[in-house]
Amino acid sequence: KFATRAYRRPRTATERQRLQAVYAAGAAAGDFEGGLRLMVEAVLQSPNFLYREELGAPDPSLPKGVVRLTDYEVASELSFLLTGSMPDAPLFAAAQSGALETVDDIRRQAARLLASAQAKPAFRSFLHQWMATDQVATTNKDSTIYPSFTPALAASMAKELDQYFDQVLWSGAGSLRDLLTSPTSFLDASLATTIYGVPAPASAMQPVMLDGQTRQGILTRAGFLAAHSDVDSSGPVPRGVFVLNSMLCRAPLAPPPNIPPAPPVGDSISAHQTTRQRFGMHLNQPFCSTCHDSIDGVGFGFEEFDGIGVHRTTENGSPVDTSGHLQGTDVDGAFVGVSQLAEKLAGSQEVLGCYVKQVYRYAMGQEEGVSSQTVLAAMQEGFSVDSHMTDAFEALLADPSFVRRTTLQTGP
């Protein structure tokens, strides 16, 4: 999903001639509408329409098998990365005049694009993909467990996240610390009364200051919590897996085959059990505890929030235990509740390194490998939890790998 390509470069003479011939064939038969339809079909089926080219141009100063992207291709990469769309007129002009040859040229255009309105939806999309919240509006829940969760409420959750991301990036500090710990959010009447338990604003999506003790940062927002939960319960497993995999880049082992399912939610309700008690078998059985000690150690810390993000202190009549722990990281140790977890993550060098990897994957459309370690190190140099999140993108733009591609085949 991080490798979408769609930029249209200027047509070559050969391409124009082919399309003109398709249209002329229909026109010659007196069917101008049919000729136009055939031409459109030819365009839509052409690989040059479906894919953004990265063919590059030979450069004798580069090693064998390495090419530098043409200026039009650099413009395409830069524009789609920072604005999610094709180059604007100034960027086309820079490509045409050869003003995308140096790092300073690219930085100059990047600064201009980052200051444009088009950068907001592009970076919002990046954060949604990283946080796996891009499908919040279509999330489903068991209506018998969460009767208040409606499509309209889900849409409000998505809007809240959109405005939260925009506020953090463009109005706030723009830092990872801000993303993880800010109590500011944007609520409408349904979110305020149904989820957050605060007075309803006078109009839709108004800025509010949430309780800093329980609602610090993205990990406590309703849309995030609803996206990372089970259809009928809070889901400590998906929440724990997300933090380990996407924020610390420590992917848990894949679950073994034929694992027994967790006891039904209905049984826990009848027995007045909490979700933590229902998943207790994970830690009591050696077969499960190898992985779930670390997964559930994070996920149980989220138990103060139910499956749609409502804060709670009891579940099924029993007190909720929100104690958790991190292990195998650079910020190991116990924590209580998500706000304490967010503070620990904000102090983690591994989180910084993982964020840089996520930027690299998004921008380059590929997983990092051995050859990209130098690039990642350069991106992380000087980058801190208080740096603007776009700084990591700008560091990548300054690296030669952004404008170079290899033509060597690495597989069959």
mmCIF file of C-alpha atoms in Angstrom:
data_model
loop_
_atom_site.group_PDB
_atom_site.id
_atom_site.type_symbol
_atom_site.label_atom_id
_atom_site.label_comp_id
_atom_site.label_asym_id
_atom_site.label_seq_id
_atom_site.Cartn_x
_atom_site.Cartn_y
_atom_site.Cartn_z
ATOM 1 C CA LYS A 1 0.000 0.000 0.000
ATOM 2 C CA PHE A 2 3.012 2.287 0.339
ATOM 3 C CA ALA A 3 4.028 1.901 -3.314
ATOM 4 C CA THR A 4 1.217 3.528 -5.321
ATOM 5 C CA ARG A 5 2.420 5.146 -8.535
ATOM 6 C CA ALA A 6 0.200 7.286 -10.768
ATOM 7 C CA TYR A 7 2.102 10.250 -12.244
ATOM 8 C CA ARG A 8 1.658 11.077 -15.923
ATOM 9 C CA ARG A 9 4.730 12.421 -17.650
ATOM 10 C CA PRO A 10 4.446 14.268 -21.003
ATOM 11 C CA ARG A 11 3.537 11.887 -23.826
ATOM 12 C CA THR A 12 6.267 10.795 -26.222
ATOM 13 C CA ALA A 13 5.803 11.226 -29.958
ATOM 14 C CA THR A 14 5.344 7.451 -30.325
ATOM 15 C CA GLU A 15 2.593 7.369 -27.721
ATOM 16 C CA ARG A 16 0.802 10.336 -29.278
ATOM 17 C CA GLN A 17 0.961 8.730 -32.720
ATOM 18 C CA ARG A 18 -0.446 5.456 -31.401
ATOM 19 C CA LEU A 19 -3.380 7.175 -29.693
ATOM 20 C CA GLN A 20 -4.045 9.343 -32.742
ATOM 21 C CA ALA A 21 -4.083 6.219 -34.892
ATOM 22 C CA VAL A 22 -6.621 4.547 -32.608
ATOM 23 C CA TYR A 23 -8.887 7.585 -32.787
ATOM 24 C CA ALA A 24 -8.407 7.965 -36.555
ATOM 25 C CA ALA A 25 -9.470 4.360 -37.125
ATOM 26 C CA GLY A 26 -12.849 5.063 -35.613
ATOM 27 C CA ALA A 27 -13.142 8.496 -37.177
ATOM 28 C CA ALA A 28 -12.389 7.119 -40.644
ATOM 29 C CA ALA A 29 -15.365 4.845 -40.304
ATOM 30 C CA GLY A 30 -17.520 7.850 -39.484
ATOM 31 C CA ASP A 31 -17.841 6.827 -35.841
ATOM 32 C CA PHE A 32 -16.249 9.722 -33.980
ATOM 33 C CA GLU A 33 -17.801 8.695 -30.665
ATOM 34 C CA GLY A 34 -16.562 5.140 -31.141
ATOM 35 C CA GLY A 35 -13.093 6.402 -32.056
ATOM 36 C CA LEU A 36 -12.970 8.497 -28.904
ATOM 37 C CA ARG A 37 -14.135 5.527 -26.822
ATOM 38 C CA LEU A 38 -11.446 3.289 -28.325
ATOM 39 C CA MET A 39 -8.798 5.908 -27.620
ATOM 40 C CA VAL A 40 -9.905 6.253 -23.980
ATOM 41 C CA GLU A 41 -9.883 2.457 -23.604
ATOM 42 C CA ALA A 42 -6.361 2.324 -25.037
ATOM 43 C CA VAL A 43 -5.211 4.992 -22.580
ATOM 44 C CA LEU A 44 -6.754 3.260 -19.585
ATOM 45 C CA GLN A 45 -5.172 -0.077 -20.485
ATOM 46 C CA SER A 46 -1.710 1.290 -21.192
ATOM 47 C CA PRO A 47 0.997 0.421 -18.634
ATOM 48 C CA ASN A 48 2.141 4.025 -19.006
ATOM 49 C CA PHE A 49 -1.209 5.129 -17.566
ATOM 50 C CA LEU A 50 -1.405 2.538 -14.802
ATOM 51 C CA TYR A 51 2.144 2.901 -13.502
ATOM 52 C CA ARG A 52 4.418 5.806 -12.747
ATOM 53 C CA GLU A 53 7.651 5.294 -14.623
ATOM 54 C CA GLU A 54 11.041 5.182 -12.921
ATOM 55 C CA LEU A 55 13.289 4.374 -15.844
ATOM 56 C CA GLY A 56 15.950 6.954 -15.106
ATOM 57 C CA ALA A 57 18.694 8.146 -17.405
ATOM 58 C CA PRO A 58 22.221 6.757 -17.861
ATOM 59 C CA ASP A 59 24.902 8.563 -15.877
ATOM 60 C CA PRO A 60 28.531 7.491 -16.428
ATOM 61 C CA SER A 61 29.479 8.845 -13.004
ATOM 62 C CA LEU A 62 27.276 6.269 -11.254
ATOM 63 C CA PRO A 63 28.143 2.604 -10.590
ATOM 64 C CA LYS A 64 27.125 -0.008 -13.134
ATOM 65 C CA GLY A 65 23.439 -0.859 -12.869
ATOM 66 C CA VAL A 66 22.501 2.418 -11.158
ATOM 67 C CA VAL A 67 20.603 5.252 -12.846
ATOM 68 C CA ARG A 68 19.409 8.653 -11.695
ATOM 69 C CA LEU A 69 15.759 9.496 -12.187
ATOM 70 C CA THR A 70 15.047 12.104 -14.825
ATOM 71 C CA ASP A 71 13.971 15.519 -13.578
ATOM 72 C CA TYR A 72 10.361 14.766 -14.484
ATOM 73 C CA GLU A 73 10.563 11.513 -12.520
ATOM 74 C CA VAL A 74 12.095 13.347 -9.551
ATOM 75 C CA ALA A 75 9.247 15.853 -9.738
ATOM 76 C CA SER A 76 6.786 12.984 -9.727
ATOM 77 C CA GLU A 77 8.389 11.292 -6.719
ATOM 78 C CA LEU A 78 8.562 14.542 -4.804
ATOM 79 C CA SER A 79 5.018 15.645 -5.550
ATOM 80 C CA PHE A 80 3.279 12.356 -4.881
ATOM 81 C CA LEU A 81 5.210 11.891 -1.649
ATOM 82 C CA LEU A 82 4.492 15.338 -0.230
ATOM 83 C CA THR A 83 1.104 16.199 -1.751
ATOM 84 C CA GLY A 84 -0.349 12.895 -2.954
ATOM 85 C CA SER A 85 -0.847 14.247 -6.471
ATOM 86 C CA MET A 86 0.920 15.176 -9.697
ATOM 87 C CA PRO A 87 3.386 18.060 -9.846
ATOM 88 C CA ASP A 88 2.007 21.595 -9.908
ATOM 89 C CA ALA A 89 3.045 24.211 -12.454
ATOM 90 C CA PRO A 90 6.142 25.457 -10.562
ATOM 91 C CA LEU A 91 7.405 21.902 -10.116
ATOM 92 C CA PHE A 92 6.832 21.110 -13.799
ATOM 93 C CA ALA A 93 8.729 24.279 -14.669
ATOM 94 C CA ALA A 94 11.612 23.250 -12.403
ATOM 95 C CA ALA A 95 11.789 19.844 -14.092
ATOM 96 C CA GLN A 96 11.717 21.404 -17.543
ATOM 97 C CA SER A 97 14.471 23.913 -16.744
ATOM 98 C CA GLY A 98 16.803 21.439 -15.030
ATOM 99 C CA ALA A 99 16.232 22.941 -11.587
ATOM 100 C CA LEU A 100 15.877 19.584 -9.834
ATOM 101 C CA GLU A 101 19.467 18.468 -10.198
ATOM 102 C CA THR A 102 20.875 19.170 -6.734
ATOM 103 C CA VAL A 103 19.874 18.399 -3.164
ATOM 104 C CA ASP A 104 19.307 22.118 -2.586
ATOM 105 C CA ASP A 105 16.982 22.216 -5.606
ATOM 106 C CA ILE A 106 14.938 19.354 -4.199
ATOM 107 C CA ARG A 107 14.889 20.817 -0.698
ATOM 108 C CA ARG A 108 13.700 24.165 -2.064
ATOM 109 C CA GLN A 109 10.766 22.543 -3.842
ATOM 110 C CA ALA A 110 10.019 20.294 -0.856
ATOM 111 C CA ALA A 111 9.773 23.311 1.466
ATOM 112 C CA ARG A 112 7.364 24.962 -0.934
ATOM 113 C CA LEU A 113 5.183 21.864 -1.224
ATOM 114 C CA LEU A 114 5.161 21.278 2.544
ATOM 115 C CA ALA A 115 3.828 24.809 3.010
ATOM 116 C CA SER A 116 0.974 24.184 0.572
ATOM 117 C CA ALA A 117 -2.564 23.129 1.458
ATOM 118 C CA GLN A 118 -2.088 19.932 -0.565
ATOM 119 C CA ALA A 119 0.419 18.600 1.985
ATOM 120 C CA LYS A 120 -2.257 18.241 4.666
ATOM 121 C CA PRO A 121 -4.258 15.344 3.164
ATOM 122 C CA ALA A 122 -1.062 13.618 2.026
ATOM 123 C CA PHE A 123 0.499 13.529 5.494
ATOM 124 C CA ARG A 124 -2.865 12.765 7.045
ATOM 125 C CA SER A 125 -2.967 9.694 4.797
ATOM 126 C CA PHE A 126 0.532 8.678 5.909
ATOM 127 C CA LEU A 127 -0.431 8.867 9.598
ATOM 128 C CA HIS A 128 -3.658 6.953 8.984
ATOM 129 C CA GLN A 129 -1.712 4.199 7.239
ATOM 130 C CA TRP A 130 0.920 4.057 9.979
ATOM 131 C CA MET A 131 -1.708 4.038 12.736
ATOM 132 C CA ALA A 132 -3.900 1.599 10.725
ATOM 133 C CA THR A 133 -6.871 3.931 11.161
ATOM 134 C CA ASP A 134 -7.614 4.508 7.479
ATOM 135 C CA GLN A 135 -10.703 2.243 7.644
ATOM 136 C CA VAL A 136 -12.252 3.646 10.823
ATOM 137 C CA ALA A 137 -15.340 4.935 9.016
ATOM 138 C CA THR A 138 -16.222 1.398 7.875
ATOM 139 C CA THR A 139 -15.389 -0.429 11.120
ATOM 140 C CA ASN A 140 -18.064 -2.859 12.330
ATOM 141 C CA LYS A 141 -19.013 -3.804 15.891
ATOM 142 C CA ASP A 142 -21.440 -6.277 17.442
ATOM 143 C CA SER A 143 -24.603 -4.206 17.898
ATOM 144 C CA THR A 144 -25.691 -6.272 20.899
ATOM 145 C CA ILE A 145 -22.491 -5.335 22.736
ATOM 146 C CA TYR A 146 -22.109 -1.791 21.377
ATOM 147 C CA PRO A 147 -25.586 -0.540 20.399
ATOM 148 C CA SER A 148 -24.393 3.071 20.316
ATOM 149 C CA PHE A 149 -21.809 2.333 17.629
ATOM 150 C CA THR A 150 -23.449 3.492 14.401
ATOM 151 C CA PRO A 151 -22.069 4.383 10.956
ATOM 152 C CA ALA A 152 -22.559 8.038 11.870
ATOM 153 C CA LEU A 153 -20.496 7.626 15.044
ATOM 154 C CA ALA A 154 -17.770 5.813 13.097
ATOM 155 C CA ALA A 155 -17.710 8.685 10.579
ATOM 156 C CA SER A 156 -17.306 11.159 13.452
ATOM 157 C CA MET A 157 -14.384 9.120 14.775
ATOM 158 C CA ALA A 158 -12.701 9.334 11.378
ATOM 159 C CA LYS A 159 -13.225 13.118 11.246
ATOM 160 C CA GLU A 160 -11.801 13.493 14.743
ATOM 161 C CA LEU A 161 -8.626 11.698 13.705
ATOM 162 C CA ASP A 162 -8.326 13.777 10.526
ATOM 163 C CA GLN A 163 -8.455 17.003 12.496
ATOM 164 C CA TYR A 164 -6.250 15.650 15.274
ATOM 165 C CA PHE A 165 -3.529 14.715 12.762
ATOM 166 C CA ASP A 166 -3.810 18.117 11.087
ATOM 167 C CA GLN A 167 -3.604 19.926 14.420
ATOM 168 C CA VAL A 168 -0.550 17.985 15.563
ATOM 169 C CA LEU A 169 1.312 18.384 12.265
ATOM 170 C CA TRP A 170 0.442 21.902 11.204
ATOM 171 C CA SER A 171 -0.798 23.803 14.273
ATOM 172 C CA GLY A 172 0.996 22.047 17.120
ATOM 173 C CA ALA A 173 4.631 21.091 17.550
ATOM 174 C CA GLY A 174 4.411 18.535 14.733
ATOM 175 C CA SER A 175 6.418 16.074 16.820
ATOM 176 C CA LEU A 176 6.076 12.457 17.828
ATOM 177 C CA ARG A 177 5.801 13.618 21.423
ATOM 178 C CA ASP A 178 2.813 15.769 20.466
ATOM 179 C CA LEU A 179 1.215 12.898 18.550
ATOM 180 C CA LEU A 180 1.628 10.548 21.513
ATOM 181 C CA THR A 181 0.766 12.846 24.398
ATOM 182 C CA SER A 182 -1.374 15.810 23.293
ATOM 183 C CA PRO A 183 -4.735 16.119 25.133
ATOM 184 C CA THR A 184 -6.190 18.312 22.370
ATOM 185 C CA SER A 185 -8.849 16.835 20.099
ATOM 186 C CA PHE A 186 -11.918 17.708 18.037
ATOM 187 C CA LEU A 187 -15.402 16.498 18.965
ATOM 188 C CA ASP A 188 -18.967 16.758 17.768
ATOM 189 C CA ALA A 189 -22.019 16.170 19.943
ATOM 190 C CA SER A 190 -22.158 12.394 19.376
ATOM 191 C CA LEU A 191 -18.485 11.835 20.249
ATOM 192 C CA ALA A 192 -18.649 14.167 23.236
ATOM 193 C CA THR A 193 -21.645 12.485 24.865
ATOM 194 C CA THR A 194 -21.318 8.876 23.667
ATOM 195 C CA ILE A 195 -17.552 8.355 23.924
ATOM 196 C CA TYR A 196 -15.758 11.060 25.867
ATOM 197 C CA GLY A 197 -18.349 12.004 28.477
ATOM 198 C CA VAL A 198 -17.843 15.754 28.123
ATOM 199 C CA PRO A 199 -20.350 18.552 27.347
ATOM 200 C CA ALA A 200 -21.463 18.597 23.727
ATOM 201 C CA PRO A 201 -20.008 21.445 21.651
ATOM 202 C CA ALA A 202 -22.289 24.025 20.098
ATOM 203 C CA SER A 203 -21.404 22.907 16.569
ATOM 204 C CA ALA A 204 -19.682 20.022 14.840
ATOM 205 C CA MET A 205 -16.034 19.126 15.411
ATOM 206 C CA GLN A 206 -14.916 21.766 17.862
ATOM 207 C CA PRO A 207 -11.462 21.758 19.524
ATOM 208 C CA VAL A 208 -11.522 20.538 23.132
ATOM 209 C CA MET A 209 -8.986 19.789 25.839
ATOM 210 C CA LEU A 210 -9.479 16.244 27.102
ATOM 211 C CA ASP A 211 -8.510 14.851 30.504
ATOM 212 C CA GLY A 212 -4.720 14.634 30.387
ATOM 213 C CA GLN A 213 -4.687 11.788 32.902
ATOM 214 C CA THR A 214 -6.613 9.383 30.676
ATOM 215 C CA ARG A 215 -6.684 10.864 27.169
ATOM 216 C CA GLN A 216 -3.093 11.570 26.164
ATOM 217 C CA GLY A 217 -2.382 11.285 22.475
ATOM 218 C CA ILE A 218 -3.385 9.132 19.545
ATOM 219 C CA LEU A 219 -3.460 5.869 21.519
ATOM 220 C CA THR A 220 -6.450 7.144 23.522
ATOM 221 C CA ARG A 221 -8.544 8.495 20.639
ATOM 222 C CA ALA A 222 -11.817 6.716 19.964
ATOM 223 C CA GLY A 223 -11.075 5.988 16.308
ATOM 224 C CA PHE A 224 -7.734 4.371 17.110
ATOM 225 C CA LEU A 225 -9.243 2.288 19.930
ATOM 226 C CA ALA A 226 -12.205 1.179 17.816
ATOM 227 C CA ALA A 227 -9.931 0.208 14.924
ATOM 228 C CA HIS A 228 -7.664 -1.820 17.219
ATOM 229 C CA SER A 229 -10.177 -3.927 19.086
ATOM 230 C CA ASP A 230 -12.321 -6.981 18.551
ATOM 231 C CA VAL A 231 -15.813 -6.783 17.146
ATOM 232 C CA ASP A 232 -17.298 -7.689 20.528
ATOM 233 C CA SER A 233 -14.684 -6.657 23.113
ATOM 234 C CA SER A 234 -11.743 -4.399 23.853
ATOM 235 C CA GLY A 235 -9.195 -6.620 22.118
ATOM 236 C CA PRO A 236 -5.961 -6.544 24.127
ATOM 237 C CA VAL A 237 -4.283 -8.750 21.512
ATOM 238 C CA PRO A 238 -4.712 -6.475 18.450
ATOM 239 C CA ARG A 239 -3.806 -3.456 20.568
ATOM 240 C CA GLY A 240 -0.661 -5.081 21.901
ATOM 241 C CA VAL A 241 0.333 -6.386 18.485
ATOM 242 C CA PHE A 242 -0.067 -2.925 16.956
ATOM 243 C CA VAL A 243 2.226 -1.231 19.465
ATOM 244 C CA LEU A 244 4.911 -3.894 19.164
ATOM 245 C CA ASN A 245 4.714 -4.224 15.383
ATOM 246 C CA SER A 246 3.997 -0.703 14.143
ATOM 247 C CA MET A 247 5.480 1.528 16.835
ATOM 248 C CA LEU A 248 8.476 -0.532 17.967
ATOM 249 C CA CYS A 249 8.993 -2.541 14.756
ATOM 250 C CA ARG A 250 9.094 -5.745 16.808
ATOM 251 C CA ALA A 251 6.725 -8.035 14.942
ATOM 252 C CA PRO A 252 5.454 -10.851 17.198
ATOM 253 C CA LEU A 253 5.736 -14.403 15.952
ATOM 254 C CA ALA A 254 2.859 -15.621 13.804
ATOM 255 C CA PRO A 255 0.266 -17.573 15.820
ATOM 256 C CA PRO A 256 0.684 -21.352 15.570
ATOM 257 C CA PRO A 257 -2.005 -23.396 13.805
ATOM 258 C CA ASN A 258 -4.979 -24.892 15.624
ATOM 259 C CA ILE A 259 -4.811 -22.591 18.635
ATOM 260 C CA PRO A 260 -7.952 -22.801 20.781
ATOM 261 C CA PRO A 261 -10.278 -19.787 20.592
ATOM 262 C CA ALA A 262 -10.771 -17.492 23.549
ATOM 263 C CA PRO A 263 -13.856 -18.187 25.654
ATOM 264 C CA PRO A 264 -16.984 -16.481 24.247
ATOM 265 C CA VAL A 265 -17.736 -12.968 25.437
ATOM 266 C CA GLY A 266 -21.160 -14.118 26.598
ATOM 267 C CA ASP A 267 -19.606 -16.564 29.054
ATOM 268 C CA SER A 268 -17.501 -13.780 30.546
ATOM 269 C CA ILE A 269 -20.540 -11.546 30.941
ATOM 270 C CA SER A 270 -22.436 -14.314 32.727
ATOM 271 C CA ALA A 271 -19.459 -15.028 34.970
ATOM 272 C CA HIS A 272 -18.852 -11.315 35.669
ATOM 273 C CA GLN A 273 -15.353 -11.641 34.253
ATOM 274 C CA THR A 274 -13.234 -8.885 32.775
ATOM 275 C CA THR A 275 -11.593 -9.249 29.385
ATOM 276 C CA ARG A 276 -8.270 -9.614 31.163
ATOM 277 C CA GLN A 277 -9.592 -12.577 33.128
ATOM 278 C CA ARG A 278 -11.057 -14.078 29.947
ATOM 279 C CA PHE A 279 -7.642 -13.982 28.290
ATOM 280 C CA GLY A 280 -5.867 -15.260 31.391
ATOM 281 C CA MET A 281 -5.263 -18.602 29.668
ATOM 282 C CA HIS A 282 -2.672 -16.842 27.465
ATOM 283 C CA LEU A 283 -0.363 -16.415 30.420
ATOM 284 C CA ASN A 284 -1.288 -19.628 32.252
ATOM 285 C CA GLN A 285 -0.465 -21.993 29.389
ATOM 286 C CA PRO A 286 3.183 -22.336 28.272
ATOM 287 C CA PHE A 287 1.966 -22.943 24.712
ATOM 288 C CA CYS A 288 0.581 -19.395 24.633
ATOM 289 C CA SER A 289 2.653 -17.440 27.117
ATOM 290 C CA THR A 290 5.835 -17.411 25.003
ATOM 291 C CA CYS A 291 4.341 -14.742 22.744
ATOM 292 C CA HIS A 292 1.429 -13.417 24.757
ATOM 293 C CA ASP A 293 3.502 -12.381 27.741
ATOM 294 C CA SER A 294 4.850 -9.489 25.652
ATOM 295 C CA ILE A 295 1.702 -8.931 23.549
ATOM 296 C CA ASP A 296 -0.783 -8.964 26.406
ATOM 297 C CA GLY A 297 1.667 -7.138 28.640
ATOM 298 C CA VAL A 298 1.075 -4.142 26.375
ATOM 299 C CA GLY A 299 -2.526 -4.849 25.419
ATOM 300 C CA PHE A 300 -3.841 -5.193 28.978
ATOM 301 C CA GLY A 301 -2.732 -1.629 29.661
ATOM 302 C CA PHE A 302 -5.497 -0.520 27.262
ATOM 303 C CA GLU A 303 -8.230 -2.190 29.319
ATOM 304 C CA GLU A 304 -9.419 1.144 30.658
ATOM 305 C CA PHE A 305 -11.042 1.577 27.226
ATOM 306 C CA ASP A 306 -13.734 -0.663 25.770
ATOM 307 C CA GLY A 307 -14.029 -1.704 22.135
ATOM 308 C CA ILE A 308 -15.257 1.701 20.943
ATOM 309 C CA GLY A 309 -13.032 3.842 23.141
ATOM 310 C CA VAL A 310 -15.283 4.581 26.120
ATOM 311 C CA HIS A 311 -13.288 4.951 29.336
ATOM 312 C CA ARG A 312 -14.206 2.510 32.109
ATOM 313 C CA THR A 313 -13.130 1.481 35.579
ATOM 314 C CA THR A 314 -15.288 -1.666 35.776
ATOM 315 C CA GLU A 315 -16.326 -4.358 33.322
ATOM 316 C CA ASN A 316 -19.198 -6.775 33.900
ATOM 317 C CA GLY A 317 -19.325 -5.588 37.485
ATOM 318 C CA SER A 318 -15.653 -6.289 38.207
ATOM 319 C CA PRO A 319 -12.815 -3.755 38.559
ATOM 320 C CA VAL A 320 -10.634 -3.286 35.474
ATOM 321 C CA ASP A 321 -6.901 -3.896 35.884
ATOM 322 C CA THR A 322 -4.944 -1.546 33.589
ATOM 323 C CA SER A 323 -1.444 -2.535 34.671
ATOM 324 C CA GLY A 324 0.894 -3.563 31.870
ATOM 325 C CA HIS A 325 4.544 -3.975 31.056
ATOM 326 C CA LEU A 326 6.989 -3.640 28.202
ATOM 327 C CA GLN A 327 9.727 -6.204 27.751
ATOM 328 C CA GLY A 328 12.521 -6.627 25.240
ATOM 329 C CA THR A 329 12.548 -2.899 24.416
ATOM 330 C CA ASP A 330 14.694 0.055 25.387
ATOM 331 C CA VAL A 331 11.944 1.326 27.739
ATOM 332 C CA ASP A 332 11.130 -1.914 29.550
ATOM 333 C CA GLY A 333 9.135 -1.840 32.719
ATOM 334 C CA ALA A 334 5.703 -1.578 34.250
ATOM 335 C CA PHE A 335 3.092 1.041 33.464
ATOM 336 C CA VAL A 336 -0.531 1.679 34.416
ATOM 337 C CA GLY A 337 -2.915 2.833 31.713
ATOM 338 C CA VAL A 338 -2.377 4.112 28.212
ATOM 339 C CA SER A 339 -1.149 7.575 29.196
ATOM 340 C CA GLN A 340 1.803 6.061 31.064
ATOM 341 C CA LEU A 341 2.444 3.772 28.097
ATOM 342 C CA ALA A 342 2.446 6.800 25.782
ATOM 343 C CA GLU A 343 4.975 8.559 27.996
ATOM 344 C CA LYS A 344 7.260 5.509 27.897
ATOM 345 C CA LEU A 345 6.972 5.271 24.100
ATOM 346 C CA ALA A 346 7.725 8.977 23.769
ATOM 347 C CA GLY A 347 11.035 8.302 25.533
ATOM 348 C CA SER A 348 12.001 5.349 23.349
ATOM 349 C CA GLN A 349 14.806 5.449 20.805
ATOM 350 C CA GLU A 350 13.298 2.322 19.248
ATOM 351 C CA VAL A 351 10.088 4.213 18.546
ATOM 352 C CA LEU A 352 12.142 6.912 16.797
ATOM 353 C CA GLY A 353 13.922 4.283 14.732
ATOM 354 C CA CYS A 354 10.656 2.556 13.895
ATOM 355 C CA TYR A 355 9.070 5.825 12.791
ATOM 356 C CA VAL A 356 12.016 6.441 10.464
ATOM 357 C CA LYS A 357 11.520 2.969 9.001
ATOM 358 C CA GLN A 358 7.826 3.669 8.450
ATOM 359 C CA VAL A 359 8.714 6.886 6.609
ATOM 360 C CA TYR A 360 11.220 4.997 4.443
ATOM 361 C CA ARG A 361 8.699 2.265 3.602
ATOM 362 C CA TYR A 362 6.009 4.791 2.749
ATOM 363 C CA ALA A 363 8.258 6.974 0.618
ATOM 364 C CA MET A 364 10.198 4.257 -1.196
ATOM 365 C CA GLY A 365 7.444 1.667 -1.541
ATOM 366 C CA GLN A 366 9.578 -1.155 -0.159
ATOM 367 C CA GLU A 367 10.810 -2.718 3.051
ATOM 368 C CA GLU A 368 14.194 -1.644 4.315
ATOM 369 C CA GLY A 369 17.109 -4.018 3.678
ATOM 370 C CA VAL A 370 20.821 -4.274 4.327
ATOM 371 C CA SER A 371 21.610 -1.671 1.671
ATOM 372 C CA SER A 372 19.225 0.861 3.225
ATOM 373 C CA GLN A 373 20.761 0.879 6.709
ATOM 374 C CA THR A 374 23.006 3.825 5.846
ATOM 375 C CA VAL A 375 19.982 5.754 4.620
ATOM 376 C CA LEU A 376 18.028 4.997 7.779
ATOM 377 C CA ALA A 377 20.946 6.060 9.953
ATOM 378 C CA ALA A 378 21.184 9.365 8.075
ATOM 379 C CA MET A 379 17.435 9.922 8.452
ATOM 380 C CA GLN A 380 17.601 9.320 12.198
ATOM 381 C CA GLU A 381 20.694 11.450 12.807
ATOM 382 C CA GLY A 382 19.604 14.486 14.777
ATOM 383 C CA PHE A 383 15.973 13.349 14.731
ATOM 384 C CA SER A 384 14.322 13.358 18.147
ATOM 385 C CA VAL A 385 10.909 12.922 19.711
ATOM 386 C CA ASP A 386 10.599 16.715 19.592
ATOM 387 C CA SER A 387 11.613 17.091 15.934
ATOM 388 C CA HIS A 388 8.916 17.867 13.402
ATOM 389 C CA MET A 389 7.723 14.603 11.888
ATOM 390 C CA THR A 390 8.298 15.922 8.379
ATOM 391 C CA ASP A 391 12.036 16.265 9.170
ATOM 392 C CA ALA A 392 12.483 12.539 8.550
ATOM 393 C CA PHE A 393 10.964 12.952 5.079
ATOM 394 C CA GLU A 394 13.247 15.879 4.311
ATOM 395 C CA ALA A 395 16.277 13.866 5.445
ATOM 396 C CA LEU A 396 15.334 11.119 2.983
ATOM 397 C CA LEU A 397 14.996 13.663 0.164
ATOM 398 C CA ALA A 398 18.621 14.682 0.771
ATOM 399 C CA ASP A 399 19.875 11.122 0.386
ATOM 400 C CA PRO A 400 21.078 9.949 -3.071
ATOM 401 C CA SER A 401 18.828 6.877 -2.835
ATOM 402 C CA PHE A 402 15.758 9.079 -3.281
ATOM 403 C CA VAL A 403 16.719 9.887 -6.892
ATOM 404 C CA ARG A 404 18.598 6.708 -7.808
ATOM 405 C CA ARG A 405 17.361 3.308 -8.889
ATOM 406 C CA THR A 406 19.119 0.043 -9.669
ATOM 407 C CA THR A 407 18.579 -1.750 -12.945
ATOM 408 C CA LEU A 408 20.157 -4.986 -11.795
ATOM 409 C CA GLN A 409 17.904 -8.014 -11.443
ATOM 410 C CA THR A 410 18.009 -9.429 -7.911
ATOM 411 C CA GLY A 411 15.717 -12.397 -8.425
ATOM 412 C CA PRO A 412 14.512 -14.883 -11.037
#
